[in-house]
Coordinates of C-alpha atoms and ligand atoms in Angstrom, one line a residue:
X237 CA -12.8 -10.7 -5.2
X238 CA -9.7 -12.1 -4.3
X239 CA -7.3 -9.6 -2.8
X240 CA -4.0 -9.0 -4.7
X241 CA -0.7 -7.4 -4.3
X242 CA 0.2 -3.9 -2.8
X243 CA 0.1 -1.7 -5.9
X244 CA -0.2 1.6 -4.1
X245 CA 1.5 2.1 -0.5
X246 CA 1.2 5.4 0.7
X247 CA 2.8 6.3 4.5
X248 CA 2.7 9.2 6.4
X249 CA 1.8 11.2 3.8
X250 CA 2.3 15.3 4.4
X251 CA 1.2 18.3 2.2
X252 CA 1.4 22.0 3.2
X253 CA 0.3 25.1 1.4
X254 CA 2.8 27.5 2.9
X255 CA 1.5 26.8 6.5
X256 CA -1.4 25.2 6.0
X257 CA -1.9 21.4 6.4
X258 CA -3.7 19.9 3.6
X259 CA -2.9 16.4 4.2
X260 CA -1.9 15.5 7.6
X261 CA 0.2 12.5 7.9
X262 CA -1.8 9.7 6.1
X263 CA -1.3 6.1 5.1
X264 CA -2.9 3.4 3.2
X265 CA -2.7 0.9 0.5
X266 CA -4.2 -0.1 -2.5
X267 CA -4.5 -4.1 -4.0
X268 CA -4.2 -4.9 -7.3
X269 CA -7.3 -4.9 -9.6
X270 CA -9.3 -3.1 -7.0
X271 CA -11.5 -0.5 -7.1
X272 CA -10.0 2.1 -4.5
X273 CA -12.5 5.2 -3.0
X274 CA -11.0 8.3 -1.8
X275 CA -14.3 9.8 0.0
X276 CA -14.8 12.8 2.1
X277 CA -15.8 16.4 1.5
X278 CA -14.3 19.3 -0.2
X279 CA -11.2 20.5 0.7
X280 CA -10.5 17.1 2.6
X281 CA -7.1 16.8 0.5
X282 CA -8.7 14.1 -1.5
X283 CA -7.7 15.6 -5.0
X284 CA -4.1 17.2 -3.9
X285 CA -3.4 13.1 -2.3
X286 CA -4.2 11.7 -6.0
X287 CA -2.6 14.1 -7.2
X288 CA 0.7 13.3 -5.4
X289 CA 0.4 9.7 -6.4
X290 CA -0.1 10.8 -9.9
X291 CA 3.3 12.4 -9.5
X292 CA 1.5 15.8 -10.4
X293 CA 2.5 17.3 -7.3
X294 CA 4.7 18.0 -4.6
X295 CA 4.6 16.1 -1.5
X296 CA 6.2 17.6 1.9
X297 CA 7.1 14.7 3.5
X298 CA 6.2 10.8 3.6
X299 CA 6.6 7.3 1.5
X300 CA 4.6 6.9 -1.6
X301 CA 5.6 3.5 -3.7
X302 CA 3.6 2.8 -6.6
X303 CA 4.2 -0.8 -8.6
X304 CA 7.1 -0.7 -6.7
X305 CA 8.6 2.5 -8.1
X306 CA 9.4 5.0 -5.3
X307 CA 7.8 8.1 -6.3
X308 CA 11.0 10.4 -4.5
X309 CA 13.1 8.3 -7.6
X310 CA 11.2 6.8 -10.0
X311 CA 8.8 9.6 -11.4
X312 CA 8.9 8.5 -14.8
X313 CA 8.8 4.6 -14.7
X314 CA 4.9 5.7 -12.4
X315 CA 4.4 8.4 -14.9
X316 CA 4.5 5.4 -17.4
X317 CA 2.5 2.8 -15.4
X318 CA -1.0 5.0 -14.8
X319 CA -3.4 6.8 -16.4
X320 CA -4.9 10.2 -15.8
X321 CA -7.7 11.9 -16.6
X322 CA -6.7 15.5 -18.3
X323 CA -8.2 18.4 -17.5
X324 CA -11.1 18.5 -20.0
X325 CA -8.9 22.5 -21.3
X326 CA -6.2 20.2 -22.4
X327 CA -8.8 18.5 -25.1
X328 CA -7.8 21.2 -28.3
X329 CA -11.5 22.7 -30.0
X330 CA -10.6 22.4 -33.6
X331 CA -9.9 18.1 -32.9
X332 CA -12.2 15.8 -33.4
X333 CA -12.5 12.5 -30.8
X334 CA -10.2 10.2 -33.4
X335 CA -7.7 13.3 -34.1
X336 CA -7.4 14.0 -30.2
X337 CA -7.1 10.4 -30.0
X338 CA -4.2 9.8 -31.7
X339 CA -2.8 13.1 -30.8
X340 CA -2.2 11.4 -27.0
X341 CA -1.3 8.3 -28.0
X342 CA 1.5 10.5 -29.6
X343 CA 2.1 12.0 -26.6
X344 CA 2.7 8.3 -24.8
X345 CA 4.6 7.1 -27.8
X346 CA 1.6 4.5 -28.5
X347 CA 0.1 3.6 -31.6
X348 CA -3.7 3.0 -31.4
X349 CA -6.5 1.8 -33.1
X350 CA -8.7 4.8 -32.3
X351 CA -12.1 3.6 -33.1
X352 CA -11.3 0.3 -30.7
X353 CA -11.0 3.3 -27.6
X354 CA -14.5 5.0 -29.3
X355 CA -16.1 1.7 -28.9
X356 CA -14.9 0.8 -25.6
X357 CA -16.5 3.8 -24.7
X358 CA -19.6 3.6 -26.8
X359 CA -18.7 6.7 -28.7
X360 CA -18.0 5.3 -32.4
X361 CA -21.2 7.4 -33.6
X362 CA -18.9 10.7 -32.5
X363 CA -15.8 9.3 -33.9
X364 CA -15.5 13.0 -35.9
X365 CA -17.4 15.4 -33.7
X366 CA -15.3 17.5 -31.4
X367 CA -15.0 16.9 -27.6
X368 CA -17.0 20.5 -27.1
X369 CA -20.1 18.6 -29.6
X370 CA -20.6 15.8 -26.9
X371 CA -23.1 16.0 -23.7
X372 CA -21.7 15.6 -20.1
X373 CA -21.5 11.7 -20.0
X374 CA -20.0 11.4 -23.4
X375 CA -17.0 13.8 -22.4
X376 CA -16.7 11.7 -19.2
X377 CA -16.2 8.8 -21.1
X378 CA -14.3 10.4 -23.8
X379 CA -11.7 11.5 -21.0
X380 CA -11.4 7.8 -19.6
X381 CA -11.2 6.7 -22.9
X382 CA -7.9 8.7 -22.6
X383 CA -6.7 7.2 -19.7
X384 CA -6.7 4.0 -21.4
X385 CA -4.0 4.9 -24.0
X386 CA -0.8 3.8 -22.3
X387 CA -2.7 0.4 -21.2
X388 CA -2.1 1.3 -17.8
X389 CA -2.1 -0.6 -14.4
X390 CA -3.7 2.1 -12.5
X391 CA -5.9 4.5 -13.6
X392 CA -7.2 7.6 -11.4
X393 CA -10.7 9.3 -11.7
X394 CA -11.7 12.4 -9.9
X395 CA -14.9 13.0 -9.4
X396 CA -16.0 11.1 -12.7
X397 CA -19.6 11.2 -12.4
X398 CA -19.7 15.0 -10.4
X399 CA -22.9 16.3 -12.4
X400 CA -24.1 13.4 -14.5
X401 CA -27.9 12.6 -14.8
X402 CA -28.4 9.2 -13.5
X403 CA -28.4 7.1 -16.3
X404 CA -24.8 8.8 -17.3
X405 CA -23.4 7.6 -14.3
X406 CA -24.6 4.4 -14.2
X407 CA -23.1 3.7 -17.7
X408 CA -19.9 5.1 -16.6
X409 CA -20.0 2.7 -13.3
X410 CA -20.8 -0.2 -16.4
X411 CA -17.4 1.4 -17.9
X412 CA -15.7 1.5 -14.4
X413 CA -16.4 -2.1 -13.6
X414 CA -15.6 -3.4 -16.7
X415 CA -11.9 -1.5 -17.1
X416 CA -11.5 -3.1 -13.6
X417 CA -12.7 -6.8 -14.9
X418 CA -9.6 -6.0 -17.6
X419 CA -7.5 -6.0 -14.5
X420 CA -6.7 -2.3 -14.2
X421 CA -6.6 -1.3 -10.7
X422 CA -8.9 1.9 -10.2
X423 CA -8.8 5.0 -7.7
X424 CA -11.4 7.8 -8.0
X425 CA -13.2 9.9 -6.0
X426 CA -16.8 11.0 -5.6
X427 CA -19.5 12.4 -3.6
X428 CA -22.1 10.0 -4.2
X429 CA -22.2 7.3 -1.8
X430 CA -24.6 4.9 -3.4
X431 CA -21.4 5.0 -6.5
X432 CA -19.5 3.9 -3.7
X433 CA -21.2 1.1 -2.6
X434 CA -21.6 0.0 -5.6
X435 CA -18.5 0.2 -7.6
X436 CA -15.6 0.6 -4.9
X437 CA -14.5 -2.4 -3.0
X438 CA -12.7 -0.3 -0.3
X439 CA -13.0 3.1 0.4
X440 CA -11.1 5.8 2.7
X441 CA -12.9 8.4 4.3
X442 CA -11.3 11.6 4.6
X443 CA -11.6 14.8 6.6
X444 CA -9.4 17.4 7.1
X445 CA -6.6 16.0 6.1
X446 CA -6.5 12.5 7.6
X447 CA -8.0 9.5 6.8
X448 CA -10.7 8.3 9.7
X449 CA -12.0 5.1 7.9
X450 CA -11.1 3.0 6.3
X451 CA -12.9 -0.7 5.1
X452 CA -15.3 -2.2 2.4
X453 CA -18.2 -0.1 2.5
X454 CA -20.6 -3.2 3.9
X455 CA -18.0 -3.2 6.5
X456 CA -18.7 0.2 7.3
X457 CA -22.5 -0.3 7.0
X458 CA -22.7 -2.9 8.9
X459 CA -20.4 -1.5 12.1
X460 CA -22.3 1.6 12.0
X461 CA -25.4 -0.8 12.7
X462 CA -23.9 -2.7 15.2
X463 CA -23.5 0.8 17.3
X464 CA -27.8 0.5 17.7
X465 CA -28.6 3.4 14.6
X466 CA -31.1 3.3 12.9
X467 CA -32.0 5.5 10.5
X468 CA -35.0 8.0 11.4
X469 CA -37.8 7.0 8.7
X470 CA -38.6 3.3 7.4
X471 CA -37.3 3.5 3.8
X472 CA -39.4 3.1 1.2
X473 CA -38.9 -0.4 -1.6
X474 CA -38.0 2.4 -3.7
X475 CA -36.9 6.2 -4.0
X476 CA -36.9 8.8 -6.2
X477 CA -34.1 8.1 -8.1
X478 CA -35.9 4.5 -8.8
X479 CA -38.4 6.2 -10.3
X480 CA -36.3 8.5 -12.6
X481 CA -34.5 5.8 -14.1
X482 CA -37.8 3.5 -14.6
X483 CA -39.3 6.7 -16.5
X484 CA -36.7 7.4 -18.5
X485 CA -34.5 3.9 -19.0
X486 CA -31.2 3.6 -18.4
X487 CA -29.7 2.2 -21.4
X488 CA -31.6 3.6 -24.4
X489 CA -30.5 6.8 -23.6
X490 CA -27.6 8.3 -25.6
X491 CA -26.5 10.4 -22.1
Ligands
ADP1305 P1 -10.6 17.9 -2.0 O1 -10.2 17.3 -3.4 O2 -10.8 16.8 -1.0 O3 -11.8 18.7 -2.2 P2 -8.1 19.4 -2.2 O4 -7.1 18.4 -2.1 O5 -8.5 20.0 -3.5 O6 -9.4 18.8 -1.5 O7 -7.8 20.6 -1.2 C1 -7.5 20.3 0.2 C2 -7.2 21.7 0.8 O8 -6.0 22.2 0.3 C3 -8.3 22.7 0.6 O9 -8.4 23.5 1.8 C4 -7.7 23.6 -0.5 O10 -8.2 24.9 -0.4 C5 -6.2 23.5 -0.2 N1 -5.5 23.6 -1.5 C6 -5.6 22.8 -2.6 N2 -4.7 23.2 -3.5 C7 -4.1 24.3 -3.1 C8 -3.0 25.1 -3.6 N3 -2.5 24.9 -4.8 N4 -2.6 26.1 -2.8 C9 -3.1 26.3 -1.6 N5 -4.1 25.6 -1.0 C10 -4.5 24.5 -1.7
MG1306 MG1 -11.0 17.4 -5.2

């Protein structure tokens, strides 16, 4: 993939919770059309640095630019440039998926085809079931189908795939990559590090607070290799999770 433009530029990035240091002074950018991993375990800041970006929250201190809008003075012209998953409350029970649909497209001032953002997401069968009707993956997709409203630049997933079966999230890493082919630059976060070698292109490892890597993954693999580890037990032409998804297919399902 050919590298393009700084879209994200983050520098010395501070939060505080009263006095305690949730993010601790971090920096890093993000290229155009890439597919950006925030990686790291809980409490490591990840969701309250996304969340800063997403001009959600407060920062204490530090330079965030985003398509060249400074985010200390050009909230709205971001605000109008990404897309955001919702938290799944803000999806109203009596709605069906075309009525909530175009319910945020109102919200952005857009007019939308609806079922176009159903099949995107493979979802035109529940075009008038409500979000609550819908199994894990389906909601999932449902709520980046939302994302995709204001035909945004950069959208930002948080934990997407956190408690999908297998064959959920491989359909919404199919859905990932091919949001990214339609040149949307993509941030998320997960805990699943074969997602992130697959789908991301770089990832930042965070702990604590700061970020202490940051390269492709195969960089990363292949520097930790270079050091002489090894892992402890020859791995097998297959694992588990092999076997689960040749048992049960991965695209005949309806996750
Ligand atoms: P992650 O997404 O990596 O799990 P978070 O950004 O959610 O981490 O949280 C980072 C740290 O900041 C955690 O220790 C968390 O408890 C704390 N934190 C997050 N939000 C708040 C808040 N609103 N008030 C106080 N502390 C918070
Ligand atoms: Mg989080």
């Amino acid at each position: 993939m050919n590298k393009g433009e700084i879209i994200i530029s983050v520098k010395d990035l501070k939060k505080n919770y009263g006095s305690f240091e949730a993010v601790k002074g971090i920096s890093f950018d993000v290229y155009e059309g890439e597919i950006f991993g925030l990686l790291g375990p809980n409490g490591a800041g990840k969701s309250t640095t996304l969340e800063i970006i997403e001009t959600l929250r407060e920062k204490s201190s530090g330079q965030v630019m985003v398509n060249g809008f400074n985010l200390d003075k050009e909230k709205e012209k971001i605000k109008q440039i990404i897309g955001v998953q919702l938290q799944t409350s803000g999806f109203y029970p009596g709605l069906n998926l075309v009525e909530l649909l175009v319910l945020f497209a109102g919200l952005y001032n857009q007019t939308i085809q609806p079922m176009e953002f159903l099949k995107m997401v493979n979802l035109e069968d529940k075009a008038k079931n409500k979000f609550k009707e819908m199994s894990g993956g389906q909601k999932q997709r449902f709520s980046i189908a939302t994302t995709l409203i204001n035909k945004p630049k950069i959208i930002f997933l948080d934990e997407p795939t956190t408690g999908l079966d297998p064959q959920a999230r491989r359909n919404l890493w199919d859905l990932i990559k091919n949001i990214r082919q339609n040149g949307t630059t993509v941030i998320l976060t997960t805990h699943y590090m074969d997602e992130a070698e697959q789908l991301c292109d770089r990832i930042a490892i965070m702990d604590e607070g700061k970020i202490i890597q940051l390269d492709s993954p195969d960089k990363m693999i292949d520097d930790l290799v270079a050091t002489g580890f090894e892992r402890p037990k020859q791995v097998k032409a297959a694992n588990l999770e092999d076997v689960f998804i040749h048992l049960t297919g991965k695209d005949i399902r309806e996750d």
